[in-house]
XYZ file of C-alpha atoms in Angstrom:
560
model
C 29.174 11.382 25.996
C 27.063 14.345 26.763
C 23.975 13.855 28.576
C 22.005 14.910 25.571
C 24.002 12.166 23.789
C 23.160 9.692 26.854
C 19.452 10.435 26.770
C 19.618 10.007 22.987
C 21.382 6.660 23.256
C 18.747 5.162 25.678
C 15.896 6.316 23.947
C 17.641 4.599 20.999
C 17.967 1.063 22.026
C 14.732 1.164 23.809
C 12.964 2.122 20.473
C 15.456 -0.756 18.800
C 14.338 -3.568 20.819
C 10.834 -2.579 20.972
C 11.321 -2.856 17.062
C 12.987 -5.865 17.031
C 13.980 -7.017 19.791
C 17.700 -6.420 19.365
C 19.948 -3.139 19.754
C 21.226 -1.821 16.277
C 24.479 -4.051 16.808
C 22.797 -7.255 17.771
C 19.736 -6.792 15.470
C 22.457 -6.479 12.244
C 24.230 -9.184 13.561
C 21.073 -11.947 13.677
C 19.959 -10.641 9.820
C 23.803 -10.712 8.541
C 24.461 -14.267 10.544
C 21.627 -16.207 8.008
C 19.439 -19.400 8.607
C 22.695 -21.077 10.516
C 21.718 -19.035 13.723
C 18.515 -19.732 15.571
C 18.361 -16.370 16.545
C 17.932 -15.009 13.027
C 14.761 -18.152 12.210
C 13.258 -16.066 15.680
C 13.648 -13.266 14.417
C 11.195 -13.505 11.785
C 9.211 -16.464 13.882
C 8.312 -13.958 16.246
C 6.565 -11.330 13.439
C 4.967 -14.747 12.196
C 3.837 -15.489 15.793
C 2.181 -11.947 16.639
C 0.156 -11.906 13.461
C -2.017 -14.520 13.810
C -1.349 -15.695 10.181
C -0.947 -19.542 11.340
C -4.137 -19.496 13.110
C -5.883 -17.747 9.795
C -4.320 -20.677 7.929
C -5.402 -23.549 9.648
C -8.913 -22.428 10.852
C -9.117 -22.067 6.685
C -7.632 -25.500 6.278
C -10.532 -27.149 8.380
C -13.091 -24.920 6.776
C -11.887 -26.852 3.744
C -10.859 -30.269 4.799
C -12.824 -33.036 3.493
C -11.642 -35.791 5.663
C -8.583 -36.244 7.632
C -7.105 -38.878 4.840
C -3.997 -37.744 2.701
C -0.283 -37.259 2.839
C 0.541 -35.316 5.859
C 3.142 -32.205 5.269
C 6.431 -32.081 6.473
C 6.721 -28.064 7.292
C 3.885 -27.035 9.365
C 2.424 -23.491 8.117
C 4.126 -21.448 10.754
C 7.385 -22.736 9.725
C 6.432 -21.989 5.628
C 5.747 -18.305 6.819
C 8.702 -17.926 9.069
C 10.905 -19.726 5.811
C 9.274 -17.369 3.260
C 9.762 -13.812 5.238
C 13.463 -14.906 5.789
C 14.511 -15.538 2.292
C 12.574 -12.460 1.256
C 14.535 -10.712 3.524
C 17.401 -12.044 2.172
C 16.553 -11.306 -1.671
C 16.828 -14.950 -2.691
C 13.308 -16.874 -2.230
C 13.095 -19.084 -5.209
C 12.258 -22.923 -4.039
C 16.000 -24.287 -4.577
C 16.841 -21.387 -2.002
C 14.458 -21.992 0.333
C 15.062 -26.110 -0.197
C 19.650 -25.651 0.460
C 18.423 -23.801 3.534
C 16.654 -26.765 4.898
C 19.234 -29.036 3.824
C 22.308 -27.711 4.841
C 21.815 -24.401 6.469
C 19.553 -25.195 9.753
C 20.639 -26.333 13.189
C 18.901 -28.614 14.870
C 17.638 -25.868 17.348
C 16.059 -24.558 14.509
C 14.655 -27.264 13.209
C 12.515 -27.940 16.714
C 12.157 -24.197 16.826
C 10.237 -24.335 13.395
C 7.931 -27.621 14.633
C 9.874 -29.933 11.358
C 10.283 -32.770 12.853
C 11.996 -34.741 9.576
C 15.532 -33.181 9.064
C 17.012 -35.517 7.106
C 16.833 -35.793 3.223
C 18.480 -34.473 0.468
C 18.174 -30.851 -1.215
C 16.069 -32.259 -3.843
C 14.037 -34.072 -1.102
C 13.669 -30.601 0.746
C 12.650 -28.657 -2.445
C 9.792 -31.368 -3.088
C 8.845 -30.878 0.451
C 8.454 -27.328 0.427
C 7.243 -27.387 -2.619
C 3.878 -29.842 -1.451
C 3.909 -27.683 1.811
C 3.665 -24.390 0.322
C 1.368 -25.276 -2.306
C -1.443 -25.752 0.960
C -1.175 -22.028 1.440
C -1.553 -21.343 -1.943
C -4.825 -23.836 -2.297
C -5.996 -22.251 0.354
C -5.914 -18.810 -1.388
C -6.222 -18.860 -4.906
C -9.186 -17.383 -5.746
C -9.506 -19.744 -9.206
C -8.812 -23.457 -9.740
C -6.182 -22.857 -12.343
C -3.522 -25.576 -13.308
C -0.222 -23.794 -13.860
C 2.048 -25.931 -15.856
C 0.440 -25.480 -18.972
C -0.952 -22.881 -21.527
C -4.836 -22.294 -20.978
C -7.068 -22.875 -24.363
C -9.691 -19.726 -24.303
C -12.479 -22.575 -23.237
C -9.865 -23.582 -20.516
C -9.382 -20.309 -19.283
C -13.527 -19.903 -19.076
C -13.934 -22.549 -17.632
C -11.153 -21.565 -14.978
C -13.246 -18.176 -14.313
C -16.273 -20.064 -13.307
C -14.153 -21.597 -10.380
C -13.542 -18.239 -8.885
C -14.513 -17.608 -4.679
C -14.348 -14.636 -3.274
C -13.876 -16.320 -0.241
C -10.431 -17.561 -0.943
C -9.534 -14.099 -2.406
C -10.766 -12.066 1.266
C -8.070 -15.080 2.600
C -5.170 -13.993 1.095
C -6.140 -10.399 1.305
C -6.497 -10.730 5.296
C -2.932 -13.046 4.862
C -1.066 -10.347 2.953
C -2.277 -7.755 5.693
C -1.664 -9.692 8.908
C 2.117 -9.871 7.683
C 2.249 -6.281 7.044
C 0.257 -5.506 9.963
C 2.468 -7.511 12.611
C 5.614 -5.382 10.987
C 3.586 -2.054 11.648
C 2.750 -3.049 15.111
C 6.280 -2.946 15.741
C 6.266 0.903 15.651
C 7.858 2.034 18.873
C 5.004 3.306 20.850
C 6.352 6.821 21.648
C 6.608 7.267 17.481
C 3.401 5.756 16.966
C 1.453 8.270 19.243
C 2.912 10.978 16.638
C 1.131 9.623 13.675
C -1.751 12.215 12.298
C -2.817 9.610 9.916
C -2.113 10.559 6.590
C -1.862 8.089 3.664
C -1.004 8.028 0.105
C -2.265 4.974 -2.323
C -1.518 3.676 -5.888
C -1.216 0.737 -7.680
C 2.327 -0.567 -8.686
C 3.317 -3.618 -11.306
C 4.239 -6.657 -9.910
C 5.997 -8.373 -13.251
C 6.223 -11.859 -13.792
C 8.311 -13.764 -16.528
C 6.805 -14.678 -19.858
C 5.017 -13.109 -22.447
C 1.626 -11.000 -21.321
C -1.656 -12.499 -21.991
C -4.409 -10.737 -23.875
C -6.996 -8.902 -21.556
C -8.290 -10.319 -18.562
C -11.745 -10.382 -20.255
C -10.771 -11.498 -23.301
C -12.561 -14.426 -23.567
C -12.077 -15.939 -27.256
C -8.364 -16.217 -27.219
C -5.786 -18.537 -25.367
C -3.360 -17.450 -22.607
C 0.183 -17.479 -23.425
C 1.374 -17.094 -19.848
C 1.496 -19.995 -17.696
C 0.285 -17.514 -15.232
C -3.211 -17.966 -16.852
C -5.381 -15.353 -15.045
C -2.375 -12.530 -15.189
C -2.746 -9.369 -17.154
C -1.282 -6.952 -19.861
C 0.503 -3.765 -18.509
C 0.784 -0.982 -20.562
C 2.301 2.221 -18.519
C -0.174 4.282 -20.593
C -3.577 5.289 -19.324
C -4.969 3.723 -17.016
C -2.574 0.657 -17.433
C -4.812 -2.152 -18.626
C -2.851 -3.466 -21.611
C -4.095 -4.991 -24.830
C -1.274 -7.820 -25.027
C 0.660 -5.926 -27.215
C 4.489 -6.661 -27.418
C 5.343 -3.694 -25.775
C 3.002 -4.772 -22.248
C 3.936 -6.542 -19.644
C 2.929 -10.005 -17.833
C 1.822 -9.437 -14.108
C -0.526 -8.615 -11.852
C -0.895 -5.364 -9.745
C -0.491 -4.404 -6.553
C -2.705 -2.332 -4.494
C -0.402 -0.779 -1.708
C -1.780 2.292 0.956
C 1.492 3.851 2.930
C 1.651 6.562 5.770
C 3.092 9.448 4.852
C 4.720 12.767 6.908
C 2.475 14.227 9.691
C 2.947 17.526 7.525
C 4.971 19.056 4.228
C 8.590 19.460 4.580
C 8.867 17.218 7.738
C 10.033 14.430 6.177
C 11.392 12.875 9.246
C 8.151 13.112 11.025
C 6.887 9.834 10.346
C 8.293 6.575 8.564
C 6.844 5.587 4.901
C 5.379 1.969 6.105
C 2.891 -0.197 3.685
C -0.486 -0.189 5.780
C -2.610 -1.517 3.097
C -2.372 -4.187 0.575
C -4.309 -6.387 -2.092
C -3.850 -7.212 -5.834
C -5.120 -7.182 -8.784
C -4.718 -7.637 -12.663
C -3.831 -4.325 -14.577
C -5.385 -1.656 -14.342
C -8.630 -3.307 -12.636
C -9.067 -0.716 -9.710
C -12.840 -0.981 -9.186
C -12.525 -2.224 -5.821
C -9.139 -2.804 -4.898
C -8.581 1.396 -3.702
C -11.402 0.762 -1.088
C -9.833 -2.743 -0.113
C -6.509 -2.151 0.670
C -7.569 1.412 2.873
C -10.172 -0.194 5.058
C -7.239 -3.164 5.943
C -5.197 0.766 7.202
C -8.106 2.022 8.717
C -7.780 -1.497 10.927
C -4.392 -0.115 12.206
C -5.053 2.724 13.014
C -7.965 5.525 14.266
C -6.353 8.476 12.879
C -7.552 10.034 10.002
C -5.716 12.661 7.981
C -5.240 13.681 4.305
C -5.681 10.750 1.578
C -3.005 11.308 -1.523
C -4.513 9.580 -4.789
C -3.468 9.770 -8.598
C -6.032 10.415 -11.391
C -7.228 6.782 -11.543
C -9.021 6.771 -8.739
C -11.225 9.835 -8.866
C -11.914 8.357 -12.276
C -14.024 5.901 -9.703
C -17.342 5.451 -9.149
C -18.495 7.269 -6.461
C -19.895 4.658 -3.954
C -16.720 2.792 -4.630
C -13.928 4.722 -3.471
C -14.847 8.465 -2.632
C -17.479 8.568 -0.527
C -16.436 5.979 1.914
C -13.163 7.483 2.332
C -15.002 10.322 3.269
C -17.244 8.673 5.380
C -14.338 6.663 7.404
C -12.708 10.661 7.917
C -10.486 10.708 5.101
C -9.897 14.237 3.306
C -9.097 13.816 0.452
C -6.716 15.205 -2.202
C -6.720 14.605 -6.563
C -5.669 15.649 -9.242
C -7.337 16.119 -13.066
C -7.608 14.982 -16.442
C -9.974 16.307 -18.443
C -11.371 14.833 -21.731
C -9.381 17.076 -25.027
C -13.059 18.010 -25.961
C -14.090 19.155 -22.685
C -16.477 22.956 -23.007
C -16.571 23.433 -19.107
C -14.461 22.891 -16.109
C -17.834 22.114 -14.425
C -17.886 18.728 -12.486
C -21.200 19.228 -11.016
C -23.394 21.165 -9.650
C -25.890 21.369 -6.200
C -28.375 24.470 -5.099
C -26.184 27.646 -5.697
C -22.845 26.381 -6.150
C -21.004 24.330 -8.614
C -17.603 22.151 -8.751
C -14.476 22.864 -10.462
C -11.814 21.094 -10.167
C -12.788 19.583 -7.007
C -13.818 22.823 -4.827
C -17.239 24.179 -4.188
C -17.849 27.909 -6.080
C -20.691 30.371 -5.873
C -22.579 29.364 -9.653
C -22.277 33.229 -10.852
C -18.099 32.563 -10.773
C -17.019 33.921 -14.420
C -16.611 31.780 -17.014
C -12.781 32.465 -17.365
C -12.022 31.296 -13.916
C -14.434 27.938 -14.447
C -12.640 26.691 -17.733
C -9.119 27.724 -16.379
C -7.714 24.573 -16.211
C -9.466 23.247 -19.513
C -8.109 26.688 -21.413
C -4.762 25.619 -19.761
C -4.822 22.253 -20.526
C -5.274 23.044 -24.619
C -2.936 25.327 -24.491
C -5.472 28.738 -25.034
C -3.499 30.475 -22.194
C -0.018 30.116 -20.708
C 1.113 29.251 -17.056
C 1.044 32.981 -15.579
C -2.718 33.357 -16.703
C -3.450 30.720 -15.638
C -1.793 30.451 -12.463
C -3.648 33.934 -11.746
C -7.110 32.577 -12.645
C -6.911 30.142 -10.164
C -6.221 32.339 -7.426
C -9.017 35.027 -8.143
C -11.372 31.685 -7.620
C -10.613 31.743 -4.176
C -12.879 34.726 -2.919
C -15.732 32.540 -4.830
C -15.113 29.600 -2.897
C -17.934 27.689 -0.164
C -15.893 27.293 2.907
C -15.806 23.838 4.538
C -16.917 23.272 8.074
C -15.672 20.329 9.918
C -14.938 16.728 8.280
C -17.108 14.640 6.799
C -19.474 12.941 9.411
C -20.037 9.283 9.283
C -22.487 9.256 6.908
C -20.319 11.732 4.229
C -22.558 14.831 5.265
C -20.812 17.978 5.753
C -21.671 21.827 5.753
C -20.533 25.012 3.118
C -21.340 28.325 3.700
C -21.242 30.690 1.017
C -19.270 33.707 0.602
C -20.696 37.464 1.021
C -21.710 37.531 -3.127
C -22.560 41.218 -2.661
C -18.567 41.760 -2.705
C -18.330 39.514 -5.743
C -18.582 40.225 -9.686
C -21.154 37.846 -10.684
C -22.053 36.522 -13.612
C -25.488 34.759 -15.366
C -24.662 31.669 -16.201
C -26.763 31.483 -19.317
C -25.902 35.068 -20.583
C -22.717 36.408 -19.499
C -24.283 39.063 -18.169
C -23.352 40.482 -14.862
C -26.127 39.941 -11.975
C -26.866 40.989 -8.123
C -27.768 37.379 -7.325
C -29.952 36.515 -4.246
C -28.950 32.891 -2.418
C -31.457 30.817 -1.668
C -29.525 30.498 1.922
C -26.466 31.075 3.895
C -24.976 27.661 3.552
C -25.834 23.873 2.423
C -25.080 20.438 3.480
C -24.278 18.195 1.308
C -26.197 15.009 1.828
C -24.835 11.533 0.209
C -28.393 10.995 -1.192
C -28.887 12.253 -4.586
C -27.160 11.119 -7.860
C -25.924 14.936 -8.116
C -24.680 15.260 -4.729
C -22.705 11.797 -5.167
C -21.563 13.833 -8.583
C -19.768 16.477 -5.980
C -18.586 13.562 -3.710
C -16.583 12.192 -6.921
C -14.488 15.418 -7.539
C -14.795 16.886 -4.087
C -11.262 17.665 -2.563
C -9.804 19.270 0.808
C -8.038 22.128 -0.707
C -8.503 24.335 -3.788
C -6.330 22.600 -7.137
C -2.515 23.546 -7.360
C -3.157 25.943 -4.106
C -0.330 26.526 -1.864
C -1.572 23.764 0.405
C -3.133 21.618 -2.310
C 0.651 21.466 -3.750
C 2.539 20.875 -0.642
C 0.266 18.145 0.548
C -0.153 16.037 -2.635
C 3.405 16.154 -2.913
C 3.557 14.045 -0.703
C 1.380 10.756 -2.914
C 5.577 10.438 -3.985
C 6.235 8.803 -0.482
C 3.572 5.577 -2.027
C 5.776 5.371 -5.169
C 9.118 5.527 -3.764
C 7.716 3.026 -1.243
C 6.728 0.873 -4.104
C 10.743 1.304 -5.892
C 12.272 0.549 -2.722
C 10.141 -2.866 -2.276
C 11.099 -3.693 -6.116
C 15.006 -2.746 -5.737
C 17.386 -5.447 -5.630
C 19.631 -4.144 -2.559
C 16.002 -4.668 -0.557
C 13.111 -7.107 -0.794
C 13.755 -7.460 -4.652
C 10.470 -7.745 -5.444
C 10.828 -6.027 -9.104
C 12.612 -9.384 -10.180
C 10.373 -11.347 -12.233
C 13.106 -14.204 -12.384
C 13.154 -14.571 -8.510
C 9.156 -15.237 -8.362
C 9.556 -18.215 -10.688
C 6.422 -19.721 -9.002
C 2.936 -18.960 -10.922
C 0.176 -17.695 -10.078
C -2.281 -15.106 -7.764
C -1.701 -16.499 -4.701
C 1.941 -17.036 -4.576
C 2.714 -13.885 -6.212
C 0.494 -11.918 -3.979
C 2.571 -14.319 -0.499
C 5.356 -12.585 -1.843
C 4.102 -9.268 -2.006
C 2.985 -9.140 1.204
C 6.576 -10.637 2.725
C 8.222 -8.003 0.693
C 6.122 -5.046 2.747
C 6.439 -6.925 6.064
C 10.444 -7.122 5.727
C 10.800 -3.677 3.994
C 8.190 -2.120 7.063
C 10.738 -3.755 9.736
C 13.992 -2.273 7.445
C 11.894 1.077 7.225
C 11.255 1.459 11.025
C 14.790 0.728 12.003
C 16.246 3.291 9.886
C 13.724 5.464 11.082
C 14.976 5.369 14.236
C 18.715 5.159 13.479
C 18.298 8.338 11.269
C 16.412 9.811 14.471
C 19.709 8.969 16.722
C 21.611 9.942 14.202
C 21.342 13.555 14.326
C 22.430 13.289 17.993
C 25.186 10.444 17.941
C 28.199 9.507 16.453
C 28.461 5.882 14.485
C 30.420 4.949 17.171
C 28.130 5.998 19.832
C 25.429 4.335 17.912
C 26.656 0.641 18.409
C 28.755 1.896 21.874
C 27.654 -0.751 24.602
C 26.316 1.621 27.151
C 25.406 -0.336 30.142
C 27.541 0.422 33.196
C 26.709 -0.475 37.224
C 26.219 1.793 40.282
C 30.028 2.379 40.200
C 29.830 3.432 36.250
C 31.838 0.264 35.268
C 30.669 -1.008 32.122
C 28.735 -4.419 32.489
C 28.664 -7.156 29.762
C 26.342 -6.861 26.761
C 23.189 -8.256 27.864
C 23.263 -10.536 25.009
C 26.779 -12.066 23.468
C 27.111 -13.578 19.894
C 26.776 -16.900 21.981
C 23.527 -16.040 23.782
C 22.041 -15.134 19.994
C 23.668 -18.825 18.630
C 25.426 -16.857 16.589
């Protein structure tokens, strides 16, 4: 081994056991071993243990405890965490799963370990068990008193919206994010310090079984999904179904990821879920906003924001300006109504929007409706590609981010050099500005008009299409969580329990075991381009001499 290829190997299994603990060998080992080792139950206990989840969950459970009568529960909430991010991990978390684990699969080391102090019973026992304990989580954090054995009459289901708190809704948001969060926080710290703090967000289905229910606010029909308060999907629009065959039962999730520090340095930072919270289809009023501030908690860094159309389809005070005014710059794209007349998205002192960049007001027409002429089909991709770039010497040029109040400075360009054109007429002009620059001030409904649209680079620029390339890091984030050789989350048939809360539990698993699988291959893939396979898993320690010592922790150390 060279001492490049020493260096290399160090740095690897320091970065390993900061991530979990283990080195590569060891850490496979615990996950591939299953419930029957301790060391794999502590694996997970010790992400459950750093995010403060159990302390969330009982400080809730006193909130809302009555009186201290009742049946007490045999698996403690730290233990129904630690059981649910295991089985996640392991693709198979239905209740009967979870229940031949406790039966048959735990030591008695794990049992203390996990603070259960029944362990006898049998599997039927266990799934009853976990079934009662769970079910405390979920009453803690569904945000409507819903039963969920039966099929809701439409004065049922009202009567089921009246019972909705916010409160318990902000509890399973914080839940879902302390999981993900504790996973994050296991970033080695020399890789963390690289992060420039870009994100990408969109919403992805999370499908459950049976058939989909008419529209959320569809008040005068029943639900046909036991899942009462779950929505239609339709992968049209702005995916809010109708109930139509063709949609889909489920709920959506919410889900902000970091992306590369820059374009075509993929391996500069890893793809890791910073931001969660869910909602029914295609309801994205304040979800967006939601799930970023919960990222904006990890970390201080602010960078480029990646969105799809939906969300500059938001209001402004919703979604873009406090992006902006947390440091985001953002990046969307456009879809313009079929009987648009002007690329216009606003308008403020001497300069107008199109297609999310500031222009001098005398631009020519040509160059304003490019994208709509494009769009209906009036010119082809060369014209238009050209039209675009004679905007830029029309262009205000930005100055500094966004402060924290949203206000930030243009200046215009040097219109002398420009062809200008009268707005009203056609005619060409020798405009005067009314001064060298503006600010743009948060305050007025047409400046929050530019705030809706406004962007970071000019529309299908060189930079605008190298950086929102990257929003594809948040979807194939969101495929990897639902494939079945990872957290299996797209399997409706796996999440057989009903309902907001435990659906949204298991999204939030799912991006706390797929962050940990995410940052370990991050690193392998790092060592990789210095080390063999062999050298990867080679047991490296030697003494003053250069004799190899024993592994600092055998299969019998781990329980294994």
């Amino acid at each position: 081994m060279t001492p490049k290829q020493a260096a290399a190997a160090d740095l690897f299994d320091t970065r390993m056991r900061e991530a979990t603990g283990y080195t590569l060998e060891q850490y496979e080992r615990v996950r591939a071993v299953g419930p029957t080792s301790l060391a794999h139950v502590q694996l997970y206990g010790r992400l459950v243990d750093e995010s403060g989840a159990v302390e969330a969950l009982e400080r809730w459970a006193a909130e809302d405890r009555k009186s201290n009568a009742g049946r007490k529960p045999h698996i403690p909430f730290r233990a129904l965490l630690i059981l649910h991010l295991m089985h996640t991990d392991a693709g198979s978390n239905r209740y009967h799963d979870v229940a031949k684990t406790l039966f048959a699969r735990l030591t008695p080391e794990a049992f203390a370990y996990l603070g259960i102090t029944v362990a006898d019973g049998t599997q039927q026992e266990w799934y009853i068990r976990y079934w009662r304990s769970l079910n405390r989580i979920l009453a803690l954090t569904s945000p409507w008193e819903v039963p969920r054995n039966t099929f809701l009459s439409a004065a049922a289901y009202r009567r089921a919206l009246e019972t909705y708190s916010q409160k318990r809704r902000d509890r399973m948001d914080e839940l879902m994010n302390r999981l993900i969060h504790a996973s994050v926080r296991r970033l080695p710290a020399d890789i963390r310090a690289t992060y420039r703090g870009n994100i990408a967000i969109d919403a992805t289905l999370i499908r459950i079984a049976g058939r989909p229910n008419r529209r959320v606010s569809d008040l005068d029909n029943d639900r046909i999904n036991l899942d009462a308060m779950s929505g239609p999907y339709t992968r049209d629009g702005n995916h809010q179904g109708k109930g139509k065959r063709k949609d889909l039962a489920g709920w959506e999730a919410e889900t902000v990821v970091t992306v590369p520090n820059a374009p075509g340095q993929a391996d500069s930072f890893p793809i890791l879920t910073t931001g969660l919270t869910m909602h029914p289809p295609g309801k994205i009023k304040h979800g967006p906003l939601i799930a970023v501030k919960f990222h904006a908690q990890l970390f201080d860094e602010r960078g480029y924001l990646m969105v799809d159309r939906a969300y500059n389809g938001l209001k402004a005070h919703r979604f873009q300006h406090p992006t902006r005014t947390m440091g985001f710059r953002n990046l969307y794209n456009f879809q313009y109504r079929k009987d648009a007349k002007s690329g216009k998205q606003g308008a403020i002192a001497d300069a107008i929007l199109v297609d999310g960049s500031l222009y001098v007001k005398w631009m020519p027409e040509p160059l304003i409706n490019a994208t709509i002429d494009y769009k209906a089909r009036r010119i082809d991709e060369d014209t238009y590609n050209a039209r675009l770039a004679a905007r830029t010497p029309y262009r205000l040029k930005p100055h500094g981010h966004p402060d924290n109040e949203g206000r930030q400075r243009f200046t215009y360009p040097d219109v002398n050099k420009l062809m200008c054109f009268d707005p009203a007429t056609g005619k060409r002009v020798r405009p005067k500005l009314s001064g060298g620059s503006i600010t743009l001030h948060p305050d007025s409904r047409e400046s929050m008009a530019i705030i809706k649209h406004l962007q970071a680079h000019e529309f299908r620029s060189k930079k605008w299409t190298e950086w929102y390339g990257l929003r594809s890091h948040v979807e194939g984030n969101n495929r990897y969580m639902k494939d079945d050789a990872h957290a299996n989350l797209g399997a409706a048939d796996k999440r057989r329990p009903r309902g907001y809360a435990f659906q949204a539990l298991a999204v939030g698993a799912a991006a706390a075991v797929t962050n940990m699988r995410r940052i370990v291959t991050f690193v392998t893939a790092a060592a990789k381009q210095v080390l063999s396979p062999k050298q990867l898993r080679a047991r490296r320690r030697r003494d003053e001499h250069g004799n190899r010592l024993e592994h600092p922790a055998t299969a019998t150390q781990l329980n294994l």
